[in-house]
mmCIF file of C-alpha atoms in Angstrom:
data_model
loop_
_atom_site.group_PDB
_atom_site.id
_atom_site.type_symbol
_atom_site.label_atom_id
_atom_site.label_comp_id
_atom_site.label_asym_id
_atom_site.label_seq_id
_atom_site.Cartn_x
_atom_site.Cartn_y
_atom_site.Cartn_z
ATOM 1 C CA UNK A 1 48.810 -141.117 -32.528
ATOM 2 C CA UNK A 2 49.944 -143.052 -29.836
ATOM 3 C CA UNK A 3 48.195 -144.272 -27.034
ATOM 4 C CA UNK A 4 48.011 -142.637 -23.644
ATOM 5 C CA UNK A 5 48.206 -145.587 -21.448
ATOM 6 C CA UNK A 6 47.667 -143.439 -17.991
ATOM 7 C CA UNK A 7 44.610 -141.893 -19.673
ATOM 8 C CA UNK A 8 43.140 -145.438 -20.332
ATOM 9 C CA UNK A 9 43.451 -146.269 -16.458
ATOM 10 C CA UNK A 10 42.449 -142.619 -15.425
ATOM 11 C CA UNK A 11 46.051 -142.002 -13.341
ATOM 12 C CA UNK A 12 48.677 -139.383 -13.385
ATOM 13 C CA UNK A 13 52.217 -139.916 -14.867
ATOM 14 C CA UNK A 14 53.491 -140.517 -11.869
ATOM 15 C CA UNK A 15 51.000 -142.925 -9.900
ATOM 16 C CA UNK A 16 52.632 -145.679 -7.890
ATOM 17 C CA UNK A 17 52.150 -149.173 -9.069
ATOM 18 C CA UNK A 18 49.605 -149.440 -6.473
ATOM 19 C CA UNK A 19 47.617 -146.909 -7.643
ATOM 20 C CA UNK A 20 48.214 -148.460 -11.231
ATOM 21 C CA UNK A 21 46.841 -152.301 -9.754
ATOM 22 C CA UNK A 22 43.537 -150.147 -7.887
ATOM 23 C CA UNK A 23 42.927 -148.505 -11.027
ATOM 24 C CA UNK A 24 43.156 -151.686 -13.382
ATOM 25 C CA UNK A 25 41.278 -153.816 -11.036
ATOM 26 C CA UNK A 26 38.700 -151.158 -10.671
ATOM 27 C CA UNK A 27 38.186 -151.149 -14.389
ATOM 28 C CA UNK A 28 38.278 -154.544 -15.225
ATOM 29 C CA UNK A 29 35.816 -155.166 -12.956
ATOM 30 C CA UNK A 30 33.553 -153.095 -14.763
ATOM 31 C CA UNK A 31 34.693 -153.589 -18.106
ATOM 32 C CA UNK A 32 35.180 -157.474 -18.001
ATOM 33 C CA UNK A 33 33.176 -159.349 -21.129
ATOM 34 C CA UNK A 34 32.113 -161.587 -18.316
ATOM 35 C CA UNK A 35 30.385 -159.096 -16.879
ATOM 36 C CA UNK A 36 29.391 -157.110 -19.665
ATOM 37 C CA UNK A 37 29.283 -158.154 -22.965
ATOM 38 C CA UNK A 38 28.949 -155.514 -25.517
ATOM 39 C CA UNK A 39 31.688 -155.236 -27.910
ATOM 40 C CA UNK A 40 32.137 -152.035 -27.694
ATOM 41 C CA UNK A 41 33.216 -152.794 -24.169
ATOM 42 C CA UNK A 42 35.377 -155.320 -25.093
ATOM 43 C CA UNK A 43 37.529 -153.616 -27.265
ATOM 44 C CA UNK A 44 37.293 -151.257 -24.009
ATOM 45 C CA UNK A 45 38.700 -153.854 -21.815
ATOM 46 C CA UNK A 46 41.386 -155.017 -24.849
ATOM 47 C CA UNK A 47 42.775 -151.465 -23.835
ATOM 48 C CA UNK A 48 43.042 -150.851 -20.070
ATOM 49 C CA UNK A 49 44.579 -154.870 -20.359
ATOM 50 C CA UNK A 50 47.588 -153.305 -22.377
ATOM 51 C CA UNK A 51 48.247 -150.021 -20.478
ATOM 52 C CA UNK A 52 48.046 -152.426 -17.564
ATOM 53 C CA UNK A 53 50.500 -154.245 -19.098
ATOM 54 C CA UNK A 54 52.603 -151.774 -19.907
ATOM 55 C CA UNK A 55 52.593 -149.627 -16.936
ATOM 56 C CA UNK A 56 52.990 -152.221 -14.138
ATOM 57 C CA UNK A 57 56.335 -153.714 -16.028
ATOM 58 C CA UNK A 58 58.993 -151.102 -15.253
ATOM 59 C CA UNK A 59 61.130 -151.977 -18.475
ATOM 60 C CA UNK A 60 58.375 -151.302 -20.216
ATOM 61 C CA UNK A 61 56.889 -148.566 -18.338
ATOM 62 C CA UNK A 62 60.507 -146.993 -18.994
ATOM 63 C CA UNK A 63 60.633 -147.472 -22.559
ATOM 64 C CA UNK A 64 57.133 -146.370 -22.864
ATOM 65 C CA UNK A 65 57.724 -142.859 -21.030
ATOM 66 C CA UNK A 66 60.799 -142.468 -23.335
ATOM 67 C CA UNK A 67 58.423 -142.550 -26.331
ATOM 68 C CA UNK A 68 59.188 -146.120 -27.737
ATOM 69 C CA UNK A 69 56.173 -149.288 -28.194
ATOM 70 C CA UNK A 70 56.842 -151.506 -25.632
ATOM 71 C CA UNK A 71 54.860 -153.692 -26.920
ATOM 72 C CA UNK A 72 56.132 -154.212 -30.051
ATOM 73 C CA UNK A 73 59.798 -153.963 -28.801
ATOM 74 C CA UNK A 74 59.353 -156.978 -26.590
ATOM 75 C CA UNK A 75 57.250 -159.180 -29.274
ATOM 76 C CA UNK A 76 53.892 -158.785 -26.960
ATOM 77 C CA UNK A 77 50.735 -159.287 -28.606
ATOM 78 C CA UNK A 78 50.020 -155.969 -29.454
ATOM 79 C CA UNK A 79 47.210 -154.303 -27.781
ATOM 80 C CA UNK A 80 44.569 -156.088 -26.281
ATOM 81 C CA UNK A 81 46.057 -159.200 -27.890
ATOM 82 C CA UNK A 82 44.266 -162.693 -26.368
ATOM 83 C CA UNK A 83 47.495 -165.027 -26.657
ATOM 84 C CA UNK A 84 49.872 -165.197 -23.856
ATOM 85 C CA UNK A 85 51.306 -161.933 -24.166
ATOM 86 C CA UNK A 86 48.209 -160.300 -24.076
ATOM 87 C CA UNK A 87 46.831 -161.671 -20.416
ATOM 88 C CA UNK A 88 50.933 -162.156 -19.366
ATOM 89 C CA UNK A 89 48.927 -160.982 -15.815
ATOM 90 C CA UNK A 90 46.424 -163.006 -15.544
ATOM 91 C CA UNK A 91 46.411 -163.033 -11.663
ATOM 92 C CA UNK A 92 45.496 -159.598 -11.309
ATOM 93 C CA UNK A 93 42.692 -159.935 -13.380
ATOM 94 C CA UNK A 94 41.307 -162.824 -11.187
ATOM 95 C CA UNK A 95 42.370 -160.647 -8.377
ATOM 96 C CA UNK A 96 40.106 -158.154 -9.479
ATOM 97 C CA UNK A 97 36.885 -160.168 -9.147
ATOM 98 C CA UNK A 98 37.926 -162.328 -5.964
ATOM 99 C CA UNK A 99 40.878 -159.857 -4.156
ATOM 100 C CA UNK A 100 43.776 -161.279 -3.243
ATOM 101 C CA UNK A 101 43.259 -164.571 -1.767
ATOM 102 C CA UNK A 102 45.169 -166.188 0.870
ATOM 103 C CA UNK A 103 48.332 -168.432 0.753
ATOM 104 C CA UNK A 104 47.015 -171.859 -0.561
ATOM 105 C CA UNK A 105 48.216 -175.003 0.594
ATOM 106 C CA UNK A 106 47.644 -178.246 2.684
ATOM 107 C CA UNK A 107 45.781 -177.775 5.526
ATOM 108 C CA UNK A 108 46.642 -178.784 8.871
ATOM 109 C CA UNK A 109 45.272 -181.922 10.641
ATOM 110 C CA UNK A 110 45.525 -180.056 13.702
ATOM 111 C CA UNK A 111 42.299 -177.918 14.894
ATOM 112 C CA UNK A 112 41.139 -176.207 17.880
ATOM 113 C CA UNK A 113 38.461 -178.080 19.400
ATOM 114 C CA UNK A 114 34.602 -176.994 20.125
ATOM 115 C CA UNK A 115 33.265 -174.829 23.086
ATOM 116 C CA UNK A 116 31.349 -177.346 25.769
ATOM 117 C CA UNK A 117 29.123 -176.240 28.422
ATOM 118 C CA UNK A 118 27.347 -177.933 31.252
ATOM 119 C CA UNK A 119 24.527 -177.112 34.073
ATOM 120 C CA UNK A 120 25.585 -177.300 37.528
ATOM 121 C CA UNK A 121 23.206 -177.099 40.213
ATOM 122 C CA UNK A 122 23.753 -175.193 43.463
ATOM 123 C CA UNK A 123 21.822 -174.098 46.452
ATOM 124 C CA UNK A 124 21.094 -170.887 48.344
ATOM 125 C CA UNK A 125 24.054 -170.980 50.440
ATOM 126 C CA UNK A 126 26.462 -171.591 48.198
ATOM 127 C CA UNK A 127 25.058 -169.180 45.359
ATOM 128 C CA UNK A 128 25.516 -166.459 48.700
ATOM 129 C CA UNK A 129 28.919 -166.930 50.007
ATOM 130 C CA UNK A 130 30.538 -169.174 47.088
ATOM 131 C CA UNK A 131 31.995 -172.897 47.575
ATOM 132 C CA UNK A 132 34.393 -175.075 45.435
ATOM 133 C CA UNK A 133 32.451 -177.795 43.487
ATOM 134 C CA UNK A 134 34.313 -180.835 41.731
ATOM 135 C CA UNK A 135 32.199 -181.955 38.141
ATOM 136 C CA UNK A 136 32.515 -184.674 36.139
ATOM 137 C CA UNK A 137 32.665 -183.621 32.527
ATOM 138 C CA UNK A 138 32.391 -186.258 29.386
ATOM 139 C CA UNK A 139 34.469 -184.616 26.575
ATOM 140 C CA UNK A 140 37.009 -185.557 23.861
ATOM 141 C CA UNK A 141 40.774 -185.704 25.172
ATOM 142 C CA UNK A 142 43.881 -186.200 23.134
ATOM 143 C CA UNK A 143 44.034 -190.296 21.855
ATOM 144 C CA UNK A 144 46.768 -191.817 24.346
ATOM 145 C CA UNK A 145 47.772 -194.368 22.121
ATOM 146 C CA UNK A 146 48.452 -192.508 19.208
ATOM 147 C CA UNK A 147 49.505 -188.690 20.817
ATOM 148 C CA UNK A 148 46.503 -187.219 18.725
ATOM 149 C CA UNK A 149 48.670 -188.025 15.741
ATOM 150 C CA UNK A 150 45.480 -190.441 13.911
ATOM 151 C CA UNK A 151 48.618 -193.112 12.860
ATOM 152 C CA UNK A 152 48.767 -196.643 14.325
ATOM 153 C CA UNK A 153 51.711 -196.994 16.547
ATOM 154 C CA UNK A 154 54.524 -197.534 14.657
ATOM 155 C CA UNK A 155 53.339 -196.081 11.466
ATOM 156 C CA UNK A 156 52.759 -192.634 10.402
ATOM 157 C CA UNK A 157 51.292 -190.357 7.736
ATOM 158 C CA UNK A 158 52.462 -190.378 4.906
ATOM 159 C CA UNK A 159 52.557 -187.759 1.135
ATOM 160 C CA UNK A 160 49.466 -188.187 -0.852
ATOM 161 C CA UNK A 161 50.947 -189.042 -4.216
ATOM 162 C CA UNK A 162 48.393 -187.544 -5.782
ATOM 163 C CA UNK A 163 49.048 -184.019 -5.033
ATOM 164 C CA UNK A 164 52.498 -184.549 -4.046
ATOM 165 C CA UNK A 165 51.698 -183.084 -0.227
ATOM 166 C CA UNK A 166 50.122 -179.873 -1.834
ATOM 167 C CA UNK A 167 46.903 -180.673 -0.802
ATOM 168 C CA UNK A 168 45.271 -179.322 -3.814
ATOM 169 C CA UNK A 169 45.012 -180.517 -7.490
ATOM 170 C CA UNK A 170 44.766 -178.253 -10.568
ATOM 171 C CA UNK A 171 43.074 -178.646 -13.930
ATOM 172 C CA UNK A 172 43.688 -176.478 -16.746
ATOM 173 C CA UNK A 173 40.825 -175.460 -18.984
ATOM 174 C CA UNK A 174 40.717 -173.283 -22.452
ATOM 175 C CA UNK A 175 38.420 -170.159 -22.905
ATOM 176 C CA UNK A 176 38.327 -166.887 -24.595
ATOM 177 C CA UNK A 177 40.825 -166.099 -22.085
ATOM 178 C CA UNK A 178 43.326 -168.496 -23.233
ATOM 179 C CA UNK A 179 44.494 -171.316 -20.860
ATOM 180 C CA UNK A 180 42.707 -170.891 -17.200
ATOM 181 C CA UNK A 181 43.499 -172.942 -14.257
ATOM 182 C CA UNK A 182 41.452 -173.987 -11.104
ATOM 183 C CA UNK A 183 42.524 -175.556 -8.664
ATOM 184 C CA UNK A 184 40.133 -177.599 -5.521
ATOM 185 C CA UNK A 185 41.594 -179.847 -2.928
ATOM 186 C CA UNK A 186 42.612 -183.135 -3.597
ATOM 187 C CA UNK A 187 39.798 -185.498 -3.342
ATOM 188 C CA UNK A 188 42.482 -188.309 -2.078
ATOM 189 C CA UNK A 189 44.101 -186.389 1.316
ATOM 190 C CA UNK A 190 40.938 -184.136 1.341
ATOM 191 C CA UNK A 191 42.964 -181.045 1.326
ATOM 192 C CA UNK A 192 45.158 -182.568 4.288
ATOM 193 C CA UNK A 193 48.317 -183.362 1.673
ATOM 194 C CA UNK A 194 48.878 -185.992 3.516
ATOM 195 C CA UNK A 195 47.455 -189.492 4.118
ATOM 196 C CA UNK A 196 47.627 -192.047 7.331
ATOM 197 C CA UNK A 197 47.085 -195.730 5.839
ATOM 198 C CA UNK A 198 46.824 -197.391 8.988
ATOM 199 C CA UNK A 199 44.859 -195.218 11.010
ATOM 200 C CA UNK A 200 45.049 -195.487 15.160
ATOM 201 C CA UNK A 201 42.900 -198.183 16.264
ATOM 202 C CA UNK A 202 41.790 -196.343 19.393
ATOM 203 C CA UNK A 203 40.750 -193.103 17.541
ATOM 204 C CA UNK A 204 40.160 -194.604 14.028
ATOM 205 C CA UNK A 205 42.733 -191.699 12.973
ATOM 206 C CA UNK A 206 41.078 -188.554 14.146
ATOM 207 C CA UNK A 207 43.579 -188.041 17.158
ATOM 208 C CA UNK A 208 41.073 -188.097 19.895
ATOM 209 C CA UNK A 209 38.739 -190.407 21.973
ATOM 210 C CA UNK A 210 35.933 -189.538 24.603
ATOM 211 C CA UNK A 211 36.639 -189.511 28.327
ATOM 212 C CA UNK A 212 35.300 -188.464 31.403
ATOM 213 C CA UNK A 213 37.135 -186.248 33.747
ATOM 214 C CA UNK A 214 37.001 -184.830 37.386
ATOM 215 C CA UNK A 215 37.658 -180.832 37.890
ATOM 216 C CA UNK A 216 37.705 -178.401 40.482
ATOM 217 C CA UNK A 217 35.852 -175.827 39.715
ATOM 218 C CA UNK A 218 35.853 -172.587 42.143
ATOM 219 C CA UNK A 219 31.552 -170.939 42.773
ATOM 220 C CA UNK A 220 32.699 -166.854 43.683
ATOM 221 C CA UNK A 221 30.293 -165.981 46.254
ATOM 222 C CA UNK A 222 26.932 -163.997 44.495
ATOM 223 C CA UNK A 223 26.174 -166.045 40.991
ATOM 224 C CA UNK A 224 22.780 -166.396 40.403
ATOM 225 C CA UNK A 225 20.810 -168.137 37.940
ATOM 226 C CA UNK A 226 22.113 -168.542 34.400
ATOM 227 C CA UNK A 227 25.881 -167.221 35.834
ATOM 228 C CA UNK A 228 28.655 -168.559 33.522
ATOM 229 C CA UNK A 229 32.312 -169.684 34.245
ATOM 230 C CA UNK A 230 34.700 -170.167 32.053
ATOM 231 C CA UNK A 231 37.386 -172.656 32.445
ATOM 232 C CA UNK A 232 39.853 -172.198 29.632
ATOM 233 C CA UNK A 233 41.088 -174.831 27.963
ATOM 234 C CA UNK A 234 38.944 -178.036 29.715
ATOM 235 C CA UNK A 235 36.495 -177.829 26.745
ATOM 236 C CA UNK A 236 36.880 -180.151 23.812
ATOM 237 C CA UNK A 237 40.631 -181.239 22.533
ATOM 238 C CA UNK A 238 40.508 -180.375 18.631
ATOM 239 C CA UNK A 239 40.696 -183.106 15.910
ATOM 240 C CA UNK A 240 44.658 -184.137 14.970
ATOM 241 C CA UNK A 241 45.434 -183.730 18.427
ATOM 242 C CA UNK A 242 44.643 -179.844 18.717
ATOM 243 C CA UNK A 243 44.420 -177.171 21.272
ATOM 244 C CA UNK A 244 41.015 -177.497 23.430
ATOM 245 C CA UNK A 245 38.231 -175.363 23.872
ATOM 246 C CA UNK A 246 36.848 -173.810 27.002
ATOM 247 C CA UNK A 247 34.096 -175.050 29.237
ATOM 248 C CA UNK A 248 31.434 -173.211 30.663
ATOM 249 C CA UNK A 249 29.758 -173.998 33.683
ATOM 250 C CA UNK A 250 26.293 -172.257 33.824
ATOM 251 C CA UNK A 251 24.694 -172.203 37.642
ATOM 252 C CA UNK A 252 21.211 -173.041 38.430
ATOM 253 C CA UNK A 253 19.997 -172.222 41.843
ATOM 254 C CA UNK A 254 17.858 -174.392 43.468
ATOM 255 C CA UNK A 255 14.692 -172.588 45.110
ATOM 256 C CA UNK A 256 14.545 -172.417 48.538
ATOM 257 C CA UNK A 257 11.668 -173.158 51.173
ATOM 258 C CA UNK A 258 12.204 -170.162 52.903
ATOM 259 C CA UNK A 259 13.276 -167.349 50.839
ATOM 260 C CA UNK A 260 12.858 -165.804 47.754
ATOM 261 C CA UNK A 261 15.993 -164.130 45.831
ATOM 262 C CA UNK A 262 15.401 -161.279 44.112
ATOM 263 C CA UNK A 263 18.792 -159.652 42.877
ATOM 264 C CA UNK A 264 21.066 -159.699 45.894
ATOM 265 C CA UNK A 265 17.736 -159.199 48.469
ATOM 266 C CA UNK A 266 16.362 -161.844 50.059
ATOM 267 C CA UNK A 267 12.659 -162.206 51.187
ATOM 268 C CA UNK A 268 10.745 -164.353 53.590
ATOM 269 C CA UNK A 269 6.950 -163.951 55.501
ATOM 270 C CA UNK A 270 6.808 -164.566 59.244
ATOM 271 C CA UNK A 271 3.244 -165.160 60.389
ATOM 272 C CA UNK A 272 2.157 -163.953 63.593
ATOM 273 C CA UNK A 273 -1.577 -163.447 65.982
ATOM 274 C CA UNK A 274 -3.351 -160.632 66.116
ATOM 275 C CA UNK A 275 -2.733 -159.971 69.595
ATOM 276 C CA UNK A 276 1.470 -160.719 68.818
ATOM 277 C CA UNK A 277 0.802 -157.563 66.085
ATOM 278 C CA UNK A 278 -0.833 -155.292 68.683
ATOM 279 C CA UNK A 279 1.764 -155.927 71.928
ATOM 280 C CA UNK A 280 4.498 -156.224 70.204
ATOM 281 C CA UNK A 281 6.871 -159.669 70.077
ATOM 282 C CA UNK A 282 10.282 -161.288 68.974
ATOM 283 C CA UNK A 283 10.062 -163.895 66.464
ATOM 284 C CA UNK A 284 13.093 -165.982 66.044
ATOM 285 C CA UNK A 285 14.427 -166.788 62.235
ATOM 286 C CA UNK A 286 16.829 -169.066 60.852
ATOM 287 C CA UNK A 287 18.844 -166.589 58.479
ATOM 288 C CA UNK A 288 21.726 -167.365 56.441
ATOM 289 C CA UNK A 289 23.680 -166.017 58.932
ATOM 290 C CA UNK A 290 22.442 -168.493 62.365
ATOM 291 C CA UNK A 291 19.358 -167.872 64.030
ATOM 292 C CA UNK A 292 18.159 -164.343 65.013
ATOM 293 C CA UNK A 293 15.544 -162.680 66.453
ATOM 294 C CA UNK A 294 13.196 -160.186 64.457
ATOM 295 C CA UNK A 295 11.307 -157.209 66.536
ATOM 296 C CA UNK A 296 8.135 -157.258 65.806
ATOM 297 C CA UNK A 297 7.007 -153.835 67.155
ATOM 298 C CA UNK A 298 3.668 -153.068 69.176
ATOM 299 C CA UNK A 299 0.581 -152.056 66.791
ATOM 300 C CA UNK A 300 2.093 -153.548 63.726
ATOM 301 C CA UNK A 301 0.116 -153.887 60.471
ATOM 302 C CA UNK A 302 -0.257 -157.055 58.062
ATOM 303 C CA UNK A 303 1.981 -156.163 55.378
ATOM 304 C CA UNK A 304 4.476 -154.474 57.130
ATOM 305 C CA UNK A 305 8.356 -155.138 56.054
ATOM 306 C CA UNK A 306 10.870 -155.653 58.290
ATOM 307 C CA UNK A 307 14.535 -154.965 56.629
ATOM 308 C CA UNK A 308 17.682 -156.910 58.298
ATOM 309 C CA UNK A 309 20.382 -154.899 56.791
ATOM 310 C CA UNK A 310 23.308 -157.292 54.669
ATOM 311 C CA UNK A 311 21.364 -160.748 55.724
ATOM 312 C CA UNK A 312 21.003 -161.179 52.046
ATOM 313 C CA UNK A 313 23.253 -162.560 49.497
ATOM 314 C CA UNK A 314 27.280 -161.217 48.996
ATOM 315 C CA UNK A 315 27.198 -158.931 45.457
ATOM 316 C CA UNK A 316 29.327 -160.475 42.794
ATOM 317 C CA UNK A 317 31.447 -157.907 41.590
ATOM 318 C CA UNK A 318 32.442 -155.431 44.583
ATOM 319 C CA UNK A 319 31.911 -155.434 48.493
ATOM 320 C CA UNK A 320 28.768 -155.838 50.389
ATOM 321 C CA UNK A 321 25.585 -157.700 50.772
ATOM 322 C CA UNK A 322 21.956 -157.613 50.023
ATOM 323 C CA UNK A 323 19.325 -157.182 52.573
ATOM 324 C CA UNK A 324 16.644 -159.630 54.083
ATOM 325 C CA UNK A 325 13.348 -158.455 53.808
ATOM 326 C CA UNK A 326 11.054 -159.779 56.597
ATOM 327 C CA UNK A 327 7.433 -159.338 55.703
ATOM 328 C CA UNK A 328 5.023 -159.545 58.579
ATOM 329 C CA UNK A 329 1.297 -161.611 58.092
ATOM 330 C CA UNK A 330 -0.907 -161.013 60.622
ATOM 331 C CA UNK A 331 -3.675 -163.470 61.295
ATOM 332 C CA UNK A 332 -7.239 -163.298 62.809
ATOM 333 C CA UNK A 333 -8.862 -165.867 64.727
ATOM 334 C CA UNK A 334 -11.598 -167.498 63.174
ATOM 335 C CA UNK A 335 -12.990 -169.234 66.176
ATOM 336 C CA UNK A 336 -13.899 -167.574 69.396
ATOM 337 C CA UNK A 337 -14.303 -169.239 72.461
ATOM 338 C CA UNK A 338 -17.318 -167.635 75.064
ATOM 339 C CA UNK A 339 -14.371 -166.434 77.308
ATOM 340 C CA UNK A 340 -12.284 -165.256 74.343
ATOM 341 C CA UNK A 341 -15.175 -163.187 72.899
ATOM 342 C CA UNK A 342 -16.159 -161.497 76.301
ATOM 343 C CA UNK A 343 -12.590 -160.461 76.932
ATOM 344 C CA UNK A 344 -12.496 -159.019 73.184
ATOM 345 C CA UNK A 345 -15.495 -157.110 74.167
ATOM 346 C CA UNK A 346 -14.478 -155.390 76.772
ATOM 347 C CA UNK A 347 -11.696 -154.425 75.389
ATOM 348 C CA UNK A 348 -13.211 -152.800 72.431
ATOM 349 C CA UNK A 349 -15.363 -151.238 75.287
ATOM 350 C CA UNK A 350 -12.241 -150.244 76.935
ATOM 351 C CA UNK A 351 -11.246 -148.419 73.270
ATOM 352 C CA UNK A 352 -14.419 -147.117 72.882
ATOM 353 C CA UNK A 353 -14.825 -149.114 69.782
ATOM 354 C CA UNK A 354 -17.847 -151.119 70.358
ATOM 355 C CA UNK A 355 -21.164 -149.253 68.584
ATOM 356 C CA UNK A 356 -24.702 -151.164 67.823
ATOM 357 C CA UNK A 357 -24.565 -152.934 65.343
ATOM 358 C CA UNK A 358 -25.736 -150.736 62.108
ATOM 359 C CA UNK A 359 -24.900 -147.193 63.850
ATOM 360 C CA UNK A 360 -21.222 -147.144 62.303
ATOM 361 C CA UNK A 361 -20.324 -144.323 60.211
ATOM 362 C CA UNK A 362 -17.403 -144.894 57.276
ATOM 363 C CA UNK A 363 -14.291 -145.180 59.098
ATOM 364 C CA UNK A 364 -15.553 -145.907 62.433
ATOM 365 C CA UNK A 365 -15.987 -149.722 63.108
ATOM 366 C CA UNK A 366 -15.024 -151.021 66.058
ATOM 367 C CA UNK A 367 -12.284 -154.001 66.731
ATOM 368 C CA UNK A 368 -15.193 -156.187 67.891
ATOM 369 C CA UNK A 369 -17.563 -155.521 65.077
ATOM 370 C CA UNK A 370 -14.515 -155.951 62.463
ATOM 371 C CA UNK A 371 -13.777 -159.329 64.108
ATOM 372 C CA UNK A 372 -17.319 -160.143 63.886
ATOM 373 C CA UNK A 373 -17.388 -159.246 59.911
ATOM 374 C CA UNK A 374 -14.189 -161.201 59.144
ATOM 375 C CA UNK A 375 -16.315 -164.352 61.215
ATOM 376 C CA UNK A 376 -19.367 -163.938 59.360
ATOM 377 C CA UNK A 377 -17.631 -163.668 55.751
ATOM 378 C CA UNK A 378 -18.483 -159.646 55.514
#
């Protein structure tokens, strides 16, 4: 009885030949004596290896759906034969176990070059309304004397004769399979297929030397700390010559002695006396902006903020700034002088918030008796 070739891959009569190639590789993957060596599954493999190579010839697909033996009609091995006819597809059995891999050949000289980054330091101002900067980077650049080419001037590279430009060498080895061949690059061009025998003085061949440049680089107003820009294409020029990376240049604010950033909100502490707190004053401030004046209003408390609406630093992405947070510290005097302590008294008599000492309920002392707490370390 004949054999049923689409049965032995598990596809209908009239699968596609890519359906035929998934199902093969699918079974040979399973089936493969490399991978499992039981006889059994051998002879198993022996047998999806000659519908394979049946179905996925069309001359002999043809004559096989017509009811003849390809196999025997074109002098194949016979089924699961291990001589040439047997494995005439050999590729698609590797291709089973590694896919299809990509076009092979000499690779280029030529790379894209590495990513470089550097810190540049700015300070509050600048972080808040933005300012052009000019850097001085160290980085590769393309070799002038040779054009990033690696050759001497007046020579250039020239076919490895070992691989004949291929930039691979093959070896061909015998195994159950029959004849197998590998192939690795060539240890002479290093895969390049090509060799420079005089190589650029300046760049010792590698098509690039070291060099330090001035650039422009452009601060938008609102980075803050750890803020990246990217300058395309002023990072590293590739070896052979190649395209160049990008550069990054990563901001670090320097603090301030007046304010703190938080976000886009700036924040400062204005001391002021007691007696400032109580009738009320105008403190002047040097703000980002030019000097202005903050209200303080009468009877204000230590730890009171003060908020100066878009004083603070511009926001990056959209319109707008952050506000300046003023926060008041009022202070108590810790020395008295005779006339300084009678006035206080009265005026706590005045308020009606002098009391003998030791007759104050919770909630009740006096200005003068606070005063005299905050003297005496109570």
């Amino acid at each position: 009885m004949a054999t049923d070739y689409y049965a032995v891959l598990g596809v209908r009569r009239d699968a596609s030949q890519d359906e035929i190639k998934k199902a093969f590789r699918r079974l040979a993957r399973e089936l493969h004596p490399d991978v499992n060596p039981d006889p059994k599954t051998q002879e198993r493999f022996k047998e999806i290896n000659a519908a394979y190579e049946v179905l996925s010839d069309p001359q002999k697909k043809q004559v096989y759906d017509l009811g003849g033996d390809p196999l025997s009609s074109s002098g194949g091995g016979g089924a699961g034969g291990f001589g040439a006819g047997g494995f005439g597809n050999f590729s698609d059995i590797m291709d089973a176990f590694f896919g299809n891999a990509a076009q092979r050949g000499p690779r280029s000289r030529t790379r894209r070059g590495q990513d470089a980054m550097i810190r540049l330091e700015i300070d509050l101002n600048e972080a808040a309304f933005g300012t052009t900067k000019e850097i001085q980077v160290d980085t590769a650049v393309v070799c002038t004397t040779c054009s990033g080419e690696g050759a001497a001037p007046g020579t250039s590279a020239q076919t490895c004769d070992m691989c004949r430009g291929r930039g691979e060498v093959s070896q061909v080895t015998r195994s159950f399979l029959g004849q197998v061949m590998t192939s690795r690059p060539c240890p002479q061009c290093q895969g390049f297929g090509t060799v420079v025998p005089t190589p650029c003085p300046e760049c010792a061949g590698d098509g690039r030397i070291r060099s330090r440049r001035t650039l422009t680089v452009k601060i938008p107003a609102g980075v803050d700390n750890g803020t990246r820009i990217q300058l395309a294409g002023e990072g590293e020029v590739g070896p052979g010559g190649g395209p160049a990376g990008d550069l990054y240049v990563e901001i670090h604010e320097l603090n301030h002695d007046v304010f703190q950033r938080r976000g886009d909100d700036l924040h400062c502490t204005v001391t002021i006396p007691m007696t400032a707190a109580s009738l009320g004053t105008k403190v002047p401030l040097q703000t980002l902006d030019g000097m202005e004046e903050v209200d303080i209003r009468p009877g204000t408390q230590s730890g009171q903020s003060i908020p100066l609406h878009g004083r603070g630093v511009t926001h990056l992405r959209g319109g707008g700034r952050g506000d300046l947070i003023v926060h008041v510290e009022v202070t108590t005097p810790s020395k008295l002088d005779p006339q300084q302590e009678d006035l206080l008294r009265q005026l706590a008599k005045l308020r009606g918030e002098e009391r003998p000492l030791g007759q104050f309920q919770p909630g009740q002392q006096g200005l003068f008796s606070r005063l005299k707490d905050a003297f005496n370390g109570r």
